Amino acid sequence: MEQELEETVEQKWYEDDNDDDIGYSFKEYDVTSTPNDFNTKTIIDFIESGLFKIPGFQRNYIWDLKRASKLIESIIIGLPIPQVFLYEESKNSYLVIDGQQRLLTLYFFFKKRFPKKEKRFELRQIFDDNGKFPDEILHNDDYFEDFKLKLNEASQPEKNKLHGISYPTLGEFKTSFDLRTVRNIMIKQNFPTDDDSAMFEIFNRLNSGGVVLKPQEIRTSLYHSKFYNHLYKLNLNENWRSLLNKSEPDIHMKDVEILLRGFAMLLASDDYRPSMTRFLNEFSKKSRNFKPESLPYFQQLFESFCEKAVALNQKMFVSKSGKFSITVFESIFVALCSDAAKKESLDIKVTTNVTIELLKSNSDFIKASQDNTAGKGNVESRLRIAKEIIG
């Protein structure tokens, strides 16, 4: 318990945010789930055809060869494995909610290749960009090694007869492996019909593995897009890291969420309604349809904003407590960049340290930043006051 508290304190490098602002209740939904048993060969076909979509990873493939081999062994000898949960996005399109590691293990074994540990972060980016692992990457020994089952232990007196075999050398076990079934639970949201918000809550409840996932970790899997790829790149920007006063990316992706929130307020603040979590989810979903040509502009706009902010005052967004203030950041970002964004120009408004301090010390702005920060009235007040003072 003490360790958990220490980790919480260490990770809390920001303020003025409603971390518990989830905003969903299961009583709002009509959700059905249907069990289906598919054999492993069919599951591989579904993955390769895109019927089963493995989302942009909220984390890398983390299994080692020993654990992956145990799963394959269990399938071959007929031991049950945990069921897989999938969300029906649309007809013939299912998003993997829980079971990503297991399905990828099946896929890697079928492809006869296993990802090298030191290359998995890079492989994550390749997968996110392509929606799959291209053949030239799968067969590149810099990224993958041959997938041969690792089942023998030094302490075992007898050798496991499956040790060292691969998919092509399954021999008498190949039919058993190909035809062994895995239970798949297909989940569909029937109501409400105008969004897929249940998907977020279902993922939160199923894919926690005993660890509470933060909202942005879930979004990364459920709403991955080319816009999100740009957010990841911006999150590594040197000036942005300086403004955050945090050299390394946040393990729970809070810094990415702050970026997302800034752009959501910049581009869609007129549509804001609580909760903040719901608003960011809806914006993330809409971002999938952003025009590809607009994404480099958003990146240039933010890079230009950060460059000017660092030049003016590296601690511009730091509160009196010494922490990064999300409300101050988003208010200044919108105030200085909204006109430029409407014209798709890089003509960001100029401000001064004096003006920034006037905003941060404004009593109405402070009041709107202390309690119920995600309330519609407080969000509107902060953005309005910032535009009046510095915009």
mmCIF file of C-alpha atoms in Angstrom:
data_model
loop_
_atom_site.group_PDB
_atom_site.id
_atom_site.type_symbol
_atom_site.label_atom_id
_atom_site.label_comp_id
_atom_site.label_asym_id
_atom_site.label_seq_id
_atom_site.Cartn_x
_atom_site.Cartn_y
_atom_site.Cartn_z
ATOM 1 C CA MET A 1 0.000 0.000 0.000
ATOM 2 C CA GLU A 2 2.820 2.402 0.869
ATOM 3 C CA GLN A 3 4.484 1.675 -2.460
ATOM 4 C CA GLU A 4 1.239 2.419 -4.311
ATOM 5 C CA LEU A 5 0.915 5.741 -2.477
ATOM 6 C CA GLU A 6 4.502 6.666 -3.264
ATOM 7 C CA GLU A 7 3.939 5.917 -6.951
ATOM 8 C CA THR A 8 0.774 8.023 -6.958
ATOM 9 C CA VAL A 9 2.568 10.990 -5.419
ATOM 10 C CA GLU A 10 5.473 10.643 -7.851
ATOM 11 C CA GLN A 11 3.196 10.545 -10.873
ATOM 12 C CA LYS A 12 1.134 13.543 -9.759
ATOM 13 C CA TRP A 13 3.285 16.164 -11.478
ATOM 14 C CA TYR A 14 0.253 18.114 -12.708
ATOM 15 C CA GLU A 15 -2.735 19.821 -11.097
ATOM 16 C CA ASP A 16 -6.147 21.348 -11.756
ATOM 17 C CA ASP A 17 -7.583 18.197 -13.195
ATOM 18 C CA ASN A 18 -10.448 15.846 -12.361
ATOM 19 C CA ASP A 19 -8.774 12.420 -12.387
ATOM 20 C CA ASP A 20 -11.979 10.726 -11.286
ATOM 21 C CA ASP A 21 -14.034 12.377 -14.011
ATOM 22 C CA ILE A 22 -15.034 9.204 -15.837
ATOM 23 C CA GLY A 23 -18.603 10.236 -16.531
ATOM 24 C CA TYR A 24 -20.141 6.908 -17.513
ATOM 25 C CA SER A 25 -22.645 4.697 -15.783
ATOM 26 C CA PHE A 26 -23.569 1.207 -16.921
ATOM 27 C CA LYS A 27 -27.249 1.875 -16.303
ATOM 28 C CA GLU A 28 -27.182 4.063 -19.433
ATOM 29 C CA TYR A 29 -26.491 1.145 -21.763
ATOM 30 C CA ASP A 30 -28.152 -1.786 -23.434
ATOM 31 C CA VAL A 31 -25.280 -4.154 -24.217
ATOM 32 C CA THR A 32 -25.443 -7.746 -25.446
ATOM 33 C CA SER A 33 -22.682 -10.334 -25.485
ATOM 34 C CA THR A 34 -22.596 -13.480 -27.613
ATOM 35 C CA PRO A 35 -20.188 -16.401 -27.129
ATOM 36 C CA ASN A 36 -18.552 -17.875 -30.225
ATOM 37 C CA ASP A 37 -16.033 -20.701 -30.414
ATOM 38 C CA PHE A 38 -13.549 -20.287 -33.270
ATOM 39 C CA ASN A 39 -10.673 -22.618 -34.010
ATOM 40 C CA THR A 40 -7.162 -21.176 -34.008
ATOM 41 C CA LYS A 41 -6.786 -21.278 -37.799
ATOM 42 C CA THR A 42 -9.999 -19.314 -38.218
ATOM 43 C CA ILE A 43 -8.838 -16.763 -35.646
ATOM 44 C CA ILE A 44 -5.575 -16.276 -37.573
ATOM 45 C CA ASP A 45 -7.599 -15.794 -40.779
ATOM 46 C CA PHE A 46 -9.771 -13.201 -39.005
ATOM 47 C CA ILE A 47 -6.685 -11.297 -37.804
ATOM 48 C CA GLU A 48 -5.047 -11.312 -41.238
ATOM 49 C CA SER A 49 -8.245 -10.224 -43.005
ATOM 50 C CA GLY A 50 -8.796 -7.355 -40.559
ATOM 51 C CA LEU A 51 -12.065 -8.768 -39.212
ATOM 52 C CA PHE A 52 -10.420 -8.907 -35.776
ATOM 53 C CA LYS A 53 -8.688 -5.582 -35.254
ATOM 54 C CA ILE A 54 -5.871 -5.394 -32.729
ATOM 55 C CA PRO A 55 -5.872 -1.717 -31.700
ATOM 56 C CA GLY A 56 -2.907 0.567 -31.360
ATOM 57 C CA PHE A 57 -1.117 -0.853 -28.347
ATOM 58 C CA GLN A 58 -1.671 0.722 -24.957
ATOM 59 C CA ARG A 59 1.469 -1.230 -24.157
ATOM 60 C CA ASN A 60 3.982 -3.279 -26.122
ATOM 61 C CA TYR A 61 3.748 -7.024 -26.582
ATOM 62 C CA ILE A 62 5.130 -8.018 -23.180
ATOM 63 C CA TRP A 63 5.171 -11.825 -23.134
ATOM 64 C CA ASP A 64 8.495 -13.626 -23.203
ATOM 65 C CA LEU A 65 9.105 -16.806 -25.217
ATOM 66 C CA LYS A 66 8.560 -19.057 -22.205
ATOM 67 C CA ARG A 67 5.097 -17.658 -21.429
ATOM 68 C CA ALA A 68 4.115 -17.632 -25.097
ATOM 69 C CA SER A 69 5.226 -21.271 -25.409
ATOM 70 C CA LYS A 70 3.060 -22.260 -22.452
ATOM 71 C CA LEU A 71 -0.007 -20.812 -24.166
ATOM 72 C CA ILE A 72 0.700 -22.737 -27.371
ATOM 73 C CA GLU A 73 1.322 -25.910 -25.351
ATOM 74 C CA SER A 74 -2.004 -25.471 -23.543
ATOM 75 C CA ILE A 75 -3.831 -25.227 -26.866
ATOM 76 C CA ILE A 76 -2.092 -28.281 -28.318
ATOM 77 C CA ILE A 77 -2.781 -30.551 -25.342
ATOM 78 C CA GLY A 78 -6.356 -29.316 -24.891
ATOM 79 C CA LEU A 79 -6.135 -27.224 -21.734
ATOM 80 C CA PRO A 80 -8.608 -24.320 -21.615
ATOM 81 C CA ILE A 81 -7.262 -20.806 -22.053
ATOM 82 C CA PRO A 82 -8.960 -17.540 -21.026
ATOM 83 C CA GLN A 83 -11.661 -16.277 -23.336
ATOM 84 C CA VAL A 84 -11.158 -13.301 -25.630
ATOM 85 C CA PHE A 85 -13.442 -10.250 -25.584
ATOM 86 C CA LEU A 86 -14.194 -8.315 -28.768
ATOM 87 C CA TYR A 87 -16.300 -5.219 -29.386
ATOM 88 C CA GLU A 88 -18.454 -5.033 -32.517
ATOM 89 C CA GLU A 89 -17.586 -1.649 -34.026
ATOM 90 C CA SER A 90 -19.591 -2.298 -37.184
ATOM 91 C CA LYS A 91 -20.573 -5.184 -39.415
ATOM 92 C CA ASN A 92 -17.571 -7.505 -39.912
ATOM 93 C CA SER A 93 -15.346 -5.316 -37.733
ATOM 94 C CA TYR A 94 -14.433 -6.406 -34.204
ATOM 95 C CA LEU A 95 -12.021 -4.616 -31.899
ATOM 96 C CA VAL A 96 -10.028 -6.739 -29.448
ATOM 97 C CA ILE A 97 -10.806 -5.478 -25.949
ATOM 98 C CA ASP A 98 -9.174 -8.174 -23.872
ATOM 99 C CA GLY A 99 -6.873 -10.917 -25.140
ATOM 100 C CA GLN A 100 -4.417 -8.965 -27.243
ATOM 101 C CA GLN A 101 -1.354 -10.776 -25.890
ATOM 102 C CA ARG A 102 -2.938 -14.202 -26.478
ATOM 103 C CA LEU A 103 -4.063 -13.428 -30.021
ATOM 104 C CA LEU A 104 -0.691 -11.968 -30.954
ATOM 105 C CA THR A 105 0.996 -15.078 -29.564
ATOM 106 C CA LEU A 106 -1.177 -17.255 -31.843
ATOM 107 C CA TYR A 107 -0.369 -14.969 -34.763
ATOM 108 C CA PHE A 108 3.390 -15.030 -34.105
ATOM 109 C CA PHE A 109 3.417 -18.820 -33.753
ATOM 110 C CA PHE A 110 1.506 -19.243 -37.006
ATOM 111 C CA LYS A 111 3.962 -16.872 -38.716
ATOM 112 C CA LYS A 112 6.871 -18.839 -37.188
ATOM 113 C CA ARG A 113 8.409 -15.632 -35.827
ATOM 114 C CA PHE A 114 8.806 -14.151 -32.336
ATOM 115 C CA PRO A 115 9.519 -10.444 -31.675
ATOM 116 C CA LYS A 116 12.865 -9.545 -30.136
ATOM 117 C CA LYS A 117 12.495 -7.810 -26.792
ATOM 118 C CA GLU A 118 14.765 -4.876 -27.621
ATOM 119 C CA LYS A 119 12.800 -4.129 -30.791
ATOM 120 C CA ARG A 120 9.281 -4.181 -29.397
ATOM 121 C CA PHE A 121 8.867 -0.440 -28.956
ATOM 122 C CA GLU A 122 9.898 0.057 -32.576
ATOM 123 C CA LEU A 123 7.620 -2.801 -33.648
ATOM 124 C CA ARG A 124 4.749 -1.098 -31.853
ATOM 125 C CA GLN A 125 5.238 1.977 -34.041
ATOM 126 C CA ILE A 126 5.483 -0.159 -37.191
ATOM 127 C CA PHE A 127 2.279 -1.995 -36.264
ATOM 128 C CA ASP A 128 0.444 1.249 -35.496
ATOM 129 C CA ASP A 129 1.492 2.759 -38.838
ATOM 130 C CA ASN A 130 0.586 -0.310 -40.929
ATOM 131 C CA GLY A 131 -2.134 -2.063 -38.936
ATOM 132 C CA LYS A 132 -0.022 -5.209 -39.216
ATOM 133 C CA PHE A 133 3.579 -6.403 -39.393
ATOM 134 C CA PRO A 134 4.691 -6.249 -43.058
ATOM 135 C CA ASP A 135 6.303 -9.429 -44.384
ATOM 136 C CA GLU A 136 9.638 -7.707 -44.861
ATOM 137 C CA ILE A 137 9.641 -6.883 -41.133
ATOM 138 C CA LEU A 138 8.450 -10.329 -40.037
ATOM 139 C CA HIS A 139 11.292 -11.971 -41.933
ATOM 140 C CA ASN A 140 13.900 -9.457 -40.823
ATOM 141 C CA ASP A 141 16.167 -11.089 -38.222
ATOM 142 C CA ASP A 142 16.869 -7.672 -36.721
ATOM 143 C CA TYR A 143 13.272 -7.587 -35.473
ATOM 144 C CA PHE A 144 12.184 -11.218 -35.141
ATOM 145 C CA GLU A 145 13.663 -14.604 -34.344
ATOM 146 C CA ASP A 146 12.308 -18.068 -35.143
ATOM 147 C CA PHE A 147 9.418 -19.070 -32.867
ATOM 148 C CA LYS A 148 10.376 -22.445 -31.415
ATOM 149 C CA LEU A 149 8.619 -23.550 -28.246
ATOM 150 C CA LYS A 150 10.691 -23.138 -25.095
ATOM 151 C CA LEU A 151 9.284 -25.603 -22.586
ATOM 152 C CA ASN A 152 12.205 -27.424 -20.971
ATOM 153 C CA GLU A 153 13.442 -26.485 -17.511
ATOM 154 C CA ALA A 154 16.880 -27.413 -16.179
ATOM 155 C CA SER A 155 15.247 -29.008 -13.149
ATOM 156 C CA GLN A 156 12.977 -31.250 -15.272
ATOM 157 C CA PRO A 157 14.210 -34.862 -15.463
ATOM 158 C CA GLU A 158 12.345 -35.558 -18.708
ATOM 159 C CA LYS A 159 12.350 -33.482 -21.879
ATOM 160 C CA ASN A 160 9.041 -31.999 -22.981
ATOM 161 C CA LYS A 161 8.266 -33.586 -26.355
ATOM 162 C CA LEU A 162 6.957 -30.248 -27.633
ATOM 163 C CA HIS A 163 10.149 -28.374 -26.770
ATOM 164 C CA GLY A 164 11.869 -26.838 -29.781
ATOM 165 C CA ILE A 165 9.093 -27.403 -32.287
ATOM 166 C CA SER A 166 7.596 -24.666 -34.457
ATOM 167 C CA TYR A 167 4.377 -24.412 -36.449
ATOM 168 C CA PRO A 168 5.781 -26.165 -39.549
ATOM 169 C CA THR A 169 7.184 -29.003 -37.399
ATOM 170 C CA LEU A 170 4.044 -29.684 -35.329
ATOM 171 C CA GLY A 171 3.643 -32.974 -37.148
ATOM 172 C CA GLU A 172 0.985 -35.105 -35.482
ATOM 173 C CA PHE A 173 -0.076 -32.113 -33.340
ATOM 174 C CA LYS A 174 -0.808 -29.747 -36.244
ATOM 175 C CA THR A 175 -4.421 -30.805 -36.706
ATOM 176 C CA SER A 176 -5.067 -30.533 -32.963
ATOM 177 C CA PHE A 177 -3.608 -27.043 -32.918
ATOM 178 C CA ASP A 178 -5.459 -25.819 -36.034
ATOM 179 C CA LEU A 179 -8.839 -27.134 -34.887
ATOM 180 C CA ARG A 180 -8.644 -26.317 -31.173
ATOM 181 C CA THR A 181 -11.256 -23.695 -30.308
ATOM 182 C CA VAL A 182 -10.981 -20.530 -28.260
ATOM 183 C CA ARG A 183 -14.058 -18.906 -26.708
ATOM 184 C CA ASN A 184 -14.665 -15.395 -28.085
ATOM 185 C CA ILE A 185 -17.211 -13.084 -26.461
ATOM 186 C CA MET A 186 -18.637 -10.651 -29.015
ATOM 187 C CA ILE A 187 -19.980 -7.509 -27.343
ATOM 188 C CA LYS A 188 -22.397 -5.135 -29.035
ATOM 189 C CA GLN A 189 -23.820 -1.840 -27.822
ATOM 190 C CA ASN A 190 -27.507 -1.590 -28.712
ATOM 191 C CA PHE A 191 -28.226 1.661 -26.885
ATOM 192 C CA PRO A 192 -27.411 4.481 -27.106
ATOM 193 C CA THR A 193 -27.216 4.256 -30.883
ATOM 194 C CA ASP A 194 -25.441 7.554 -31.543
ATOM 195 C CA ASP A 195 -22.083 6.694 -29.962
ATOM 196 C CA ASP A 196 -19.883 3.796 -28.863
ATOM 197 C CA SER A 197 -19.234 5.069 -25.357
ATOM 198 C CA ALA A 198 -19.898 1.675 -23.778
ATOM 199 C CA MET A 199 -16.698 0.443 -25.409
ATOM 200 C CA PHE A 200 -14.644 2.723 -23.163
ATOM 201 C CA GLU A 201 -16.264 1.487 -19.962
ATOM 202 C CA ILE A 202 -16.173 -2.167 -21.026
ATOM 203 C CA PHE A 203 -12.459 -1.899 -21.761
ATOM 204 C CA ASN A 204 -11.902 -0.203 -18.412
ATOM 205 C CA ARG A 205 -13.591 -3.044 -16.554
ATOM 206 C CA LEU A 206 -12.202 -5.968 -18.538
ATOM 207 C CA ASN A 207 -8.673 -5.018 -19.494
ATOM 208 C CA SER A 208 -7.366 -3.857 -16.130
ATOM 209 C CA GLY A 209 -5.520 -7.050 -15.211
ATOM 210 C CA GLY A 210 -5.671 -5.982 -11.591
ATOM 211 C CA VAL A 211 -4.210 -2.555 -12.470
ATOM 212 C CA VAL A 212 -6.442 0.474 -12.904
ATOM 213 C CA LEU A 213 -5.787 1.858 -16.374
ATOM 214 C CA LYS A 214 -5.920 5.618 -16.810
ATOM 215 C CA PRO A 215 -8.365 7.050 -19.379
ATOM 216 C CA GLN A 216 -5.674 7.940 -21.929
ATOM 217 C CA GLU A 217 -4.229 4.428 -21.798
ATOM 218 C CA ILE A 218 -7.651 3.145 -22.805
ATOM 219 C CA ARG A 219 -8.145 5.790 -25.506
ATOM 220 C CA THR A 220 -4.836 4.862 -27.077
ATOM 221 C CA SER A 221 -6.215 1.414 -27.765
ATOM 222 C CA LEU A 222 -9.781 2.307 -28.646
ATOM 223 C CA TYR A 223 -9.409 5.503 -30.679
ATOM 224 C CA HIS A 224 -6.029 5.124 -32.317
ATOM 225 C CA SER A 225 -5.597 7.262 -35.443
ATOM 226 C CA LYS A 226 -3.045 9.109 -37.532
ATOM 227 C CA PHE A 227 -3.832 12.166 -35.418
ATOM 228 C CA TYR A 228 -2.794 10.178 -32.354
ATOM 229 C CA ASN A 229 0.486 9.313 -34.084
ATOM 230 C CA HIS A 230 1.161 13.041 -34.366
ATOM 231 C CA LEU A 231 0.340 13.501 -30.680
ATOM 232 C CA TYR A 232 2.942 10.861 -29.793
ATOM 233 C CA LYS A 233 5.544 12.690 -31.868
ATOM 234 C CA LEU A 234 4.647 16.047 -30.339
ATOM 235 C CA ASN A 235 4.908 14.533 -26.879
ATOM 236 C CA LEU A 236 8.619 13.958 -27.535
ATOM 237 C CA ASN A 237 9.199 17.550 -28.653
ATOM 238 C CA GLU A 238 12.100 19.020 -26.693
ATOM 239 C CA ASN A 239 10.359 22.339 -25.979
ATOM 240 C CA TRP A 240 7.197 20.564 -24.830
ATOM 241 C CA ARG A 241 9.208 18.396 -22.437
ATOM 242 C CA SER A 242 10.833 21.559 -21.063
ATOM 243 C CA LEU A 243 7.463 23.221 -20.511
ATOM 244 C CA LEU A 244 6.262 20.111 -18.678
ATOM 245 C CA ASN A 245 9.528 20.031 -16.696
ATOM 246 C CA LYS A 246 9.465 16.295 -17.271
ATOM 247 C CA SER A 247 12.213 14.761 -19.386
ATOM 248 C CA GLU A 248 10.577 11.356 -19.915
ATOM 249 C CA PRO A 249 7.026 10.626 -21.133
ATOM 250 C CA ASP A 250 4.498 9.813 -18.429
ATOM 251 C CA ILE A 251 4.033 6.066 -17.961
ATOM 252 C CA HIS A 252 0.247 6.496 -17.885
ATOM 253 C CA MET A 253 0.254 8.883 -20.881
ATOM 254 C CA LYS A 254 -1.032 11.885 -18.935
ATOM 255 C CA ASP A 255 1.149 14.178 -21.045
ATOM 256 C CA VAL A 256 -0.463 12.815 -24.208
ATOM 257 C CA GLU A 257 -3.887 13.420 -22.676
ATOM 258 C CA ILE A 258 -2.918 17.035 -21.947
ATOM 259 C CA LEU A 259 -1.956 17.456 -25.608
ATOM 260 C CA LEU A 260 -5.239 15.867 -26.679
ATOM 261 C CA ARG A 261 -7.166 18.138 -24.336
ATOM 262 C CA GLY A 262 -5.415 21.233 -25.681
ATOM 263 C CA PHE A 263 -6.330 20.384 -29.271
ATOM 264 C CA ALA A 264 -9.862 19.375 -28.277
ATOM 265 C CA MET A 265 -10.387 22.763 -26.656
ATOM 266 C CA LEU A 266 -8.767 24.536 -29.586
ATOM 267 C CA LEU A 267 -10.854 22.820 -32.252
ATOM 268 C CA ALA A 268 -14.089 21.819 -30.488
ATOM 269 C CA SER A 269 -14.585 23.852 -27.309
ATOM 270 C CA ASP A 270 -17.982 25.065 -28.573
ATOM 271 C CA ASP A 271 -19.164 21.445 -28.378
ATOM 272 C CA TYR A 272 -17.943 20.897 -24.836
ATOM 273 C CA ARG A 273 -20.241 19.299 -22.308
ATOM 274 C CA PRO A 274 -19.244 17.333 -19.219
ATOM 275 C CA SER A 275 -17.695 15.028 -18.503
ATOM 276 C CA MET A 276 -14.161 15.809 -19.659
ATOM 277 C CA THR A 277 -13.584 12.104 -20.213
ATOM 278 C CA ARG A 278 -16.629 11.855 -22.474
ATOM 279 C CA PHE A 279 -15.600 14.999 -24.365
ATOM 280 C CA LEU A 280 -12.076 13.690 -25.008
ATOM 281 C CA ASN A 281 -13.426 10.314 -26.079
ATOM 282 C CA GLU A 282 -15.796 11.922 -28.570
ATOM 283 C CA PHE A 283 -13.055 14.192 -29.888
ATOM 284 C CA SER A 284 -10.699 11.217 -30.232
ATOM 285 C CA LYS A 285 -13.289 9.377 -32.268
ATOM 286 C CA LYS A 286 -13.833 12.393 -34.532
ATOM 287 C CA SER A 287 -10.079 12.790 -34.985
ATOM 288 C CA ARG A 288 -10.035 9.554 -36.964
ATOM 289 C CA ASN A 289 -11.702 11.512 -39.776
ATOM 290 C CA PHE A 290 -9.320 14.473 -39.791
ATOM 291 C CA LYS A 291 -8.013 15.232 -43.261
ATOM 292 C CA PRO A 292 -4.480 13.836 -43.627
ATOM 293 C CA GLU A 293 -3.217 17.173 -44.976
ATOM 294 C CA SER A 294 -4.327 18.970 -41.797
ATOM 295 C CA LEU A 295 -2.206 16.819 -39.465
ATOM 296 C CA PRO A 296 1.201 18.286 -40.385
ATOM 297 C CA TYR A 297 -0.300 21.748 -39.859
ATOM 298 C CA PHE A 298 -1.478 20.873 -36.341
ATOM 299 C CA GLN A 299 2.005 19.600 -35.566
ATOM 300 C CA GLN A 300 3.665 22.757 -36.911
ATOM 301 C CA LEU A 301 1.227 24.968 -35.016
ATOM 302 C CA PHE A 302 1.958 23.279 -31.707
ATOM 303 C CA GLU A 303 5.705 23.201 -32.280
ATOM 304 C CA SER A 304 5.636 26.921 -33.043
ATOM 305 C CA PHE A 305 3.538 27.564 -29.928
ATOM 306 C CA CYS A 306 5.977 25.628 -27.722
ATOM 307 C CA GLU A 307 8.974 27.405 -29.233
ATOM 308 C CA LYS A 308 7.466 30.814 -28.459
ATOM 309 C CA ALA A 309 6.385 29.706 -24.963
ATOM 310 C CA VAL A 310 9.854 28.466 -24.035
ATOM 311 C CA ALA A 311 11.427 31.646 -25.381
ATOM 312 C CA LEU A 312 9.074 33.751 -23.270
ATOM 313 C CA ASN A 313 8.982 31.777 -20.027
ATOM 314 C CA GLN A 314 9.732 28.092 -19.602
ATOM 315 C CA LYS A 315 7.593 28.065 -16.429
ATOM 316 C CA MET A 316 4.615 29.713 -18.080
ATOM 317 C CA PHE A 317 2.257 26.874 -17.181
ATOM 318 C CA VAL A 318 3.594 26.209 -13.682
ATOM 319 C CA SER A 319 1.283 27.015 -10.790
ATOM 320 C CA LYS A 320 2.236 28.343 -7.367
ATOM 321 C CA SER A 321 2.510 24.753 -6.161
ATOM 322 C CA GLY A 322 5.286 24.158 -8.680
ATOM 323 C CA LYS A 323 3.214 21.710 -10.716
ATOM 324 C CA PHE A 324 2.121 21.888 -14.335
ATOM 325 C CA SER A 325 -1.338 23.476 -14.529
ATOM 326 C CA ILE A 326 -3.514 21.866 -17.179
ATOM 327 C CA THR A 327 -6.134 24.594 -17.002
ATOM 328 C CA VAL A 328 -3.552 27.359 -17.458
ATOM 329 C CA PHE A 329 -1.979 25.524 -20.401
ATOM 330 C CA GLU A 330 -5.188 24.847 -22.305
ATOM 331 C CA SER A 331 -6.494 28.378 -21.706
ATOM 332 C CA ILE A 332 -3.324 30.048 -22.999
ATOM 333 C CA PHE A 333 -2.997 27.613 -25.912
ATOM 334 C CA VAL A 334 -6.553 28.343 -27.077
ATOM 335 C CA ALA A 335 -6.269 32.092 -26.512
ATOM 336 C CA LEU A 336 -3.063 32.432 -28.533
ATOM 337 C CA CYS A 337 -3.746 29.899 -31.291
ATOM 338 C CA SER A 338 -7.498 29.955 -31.992
ATOM 339 C CA ASP A 339 -7.385 32.678 -34.669
ATOM 340 C CA ALA A 340 -4.404 31.038 -36.356
ATOM 341 C CA ALA A 341 -6.131 27.646 -36.330
ATOM 342 C CA LYS A 342 -9.218 29.063 -38.033
ATOM 343 C CA LYS A 343 -7.039 30.412 -40.855
ATOM 344 C CA GLU A 344 -4.662 27.433 -40.828
ATOM 345 C CA SER A 345 -1.776 29.842 -40.387
ATOM 346 C CA LEU A 346 1.180 29.919 -38.004
ATOM 347 C CA ASP A 347 0.523 33.545 -37.041
ATOM 348 C CA ILE A 348 0.264 32.902 -33.301
ATOM 349 C CA LYS A 349 -0.625 35.871 -31.135
ATOM 350 C CA VAL A 350 2.136 37.468 -29.100
ATOM 351 C CA THR A 351 1.896 37.844 -25.326
ATOM 352 C CA THR A 352 4.087 38.945 -22.418
ATOM 353 C CA ASN A 353 5.026 37.621 -18.995
ATOM 354 C CA VAL A 354 3.046 40.431 -17.417
ATOM 355 C CA THR A 355 -0.098 39.419 -19.293
ATOM 356 C CA ILE A 356 0.386 35.757 -18.402
ATOM 357 C CA GLU A 357 0.703 36.623 -14.727
ATOM 358 C CA LEU A 358 -2.423 38.785 -14.931
ATOM 359 C CA LEU A 359 -4.316 35.741 -16.149
ATOM 360 C CA LYS A 360 -2.917 33.370 -13.532
ATOM 361 C CA SER A 361 -3.725 35.843 -10.714
ATOM 362 C CA ASN A 362 -7.197 36.751 -11.980
ATOM 363 C CA SER A 363 -9.657 35.895 -9.187
ATOM 364 C CA ASP A 364 -12.397 34.675 -11.550
ATOM 365 C CA PHE A 365 -9.922 32.507 -13.464
ATOM 366 C CA ILE A 366 -8.624 31.036 -10.202
ATOM 367 C CA LYS A 367 -12.162 30.329 -9.018
ATOM 368 C CA ALA A 368 -12.993 28.537 -12.274
ATOM 369 C CA SER A 369 -9.816 26.462 -11.900
ATOM 370 C CA GLN A 370 -10.226 25.201 -8.350
ATOM 371 C CA ASP A 371 -13.507 23.317 -7.997
ATOM 372 C CA ASN A 372 -15.476 21.379 -10.584
ATOM 373 C CA THR A 373 -12.845 22.250 -13.183
ATOM 374 C CA ALA A 374 -14.581 20.136 -15.846
ATOM 375 C CA GLY A 375 -17.946 21.846 -15.357
ATOM 376 C CA LYS A 376 -19.243 23.488 -18.525
ATOM 377 C CA GLY A 377 -19.514 26.922 -16.913
ATOM 378 C CA ASN A 378 -15.977 26.815 -15.519
ATOM 379 C CA VAL A 379 -14.484 25.616 -18.796
ATOM 380 C CA GLU A 380 -16.246 28.382 -20.706
ATOM 381 C CA SER A 381 -15.208 30.978 -18.107
ATOM 382 C CA ARG A 382 -11.524 30.031 -18.230
ATOM 383 C CA LEU A 383 -11.368 30.174 -22.017
ATOM 384 C CA ARG A 384 -13.292 33.456 -22.143
ATOM 385 C CA ILE A 385 -11.138 35.137 -19.486
ATOM 386 C CA ALA A 386 -7.936 33.981 -21.167
ATOM 387 C CA LYS A 387 -9.032 35.414 -24.509
ATOM 388 C CA GLU A 388 -10.035 38.702 -22.869
ATOM 389 C CA ILE A 389 -6.709 39.088 -21.021
ATOM 390 C CA ILE A 390 -4.105 37.665 -23.395
ATOM 391 C CA GLY A 391 -5.920 36.964 -26.644
#
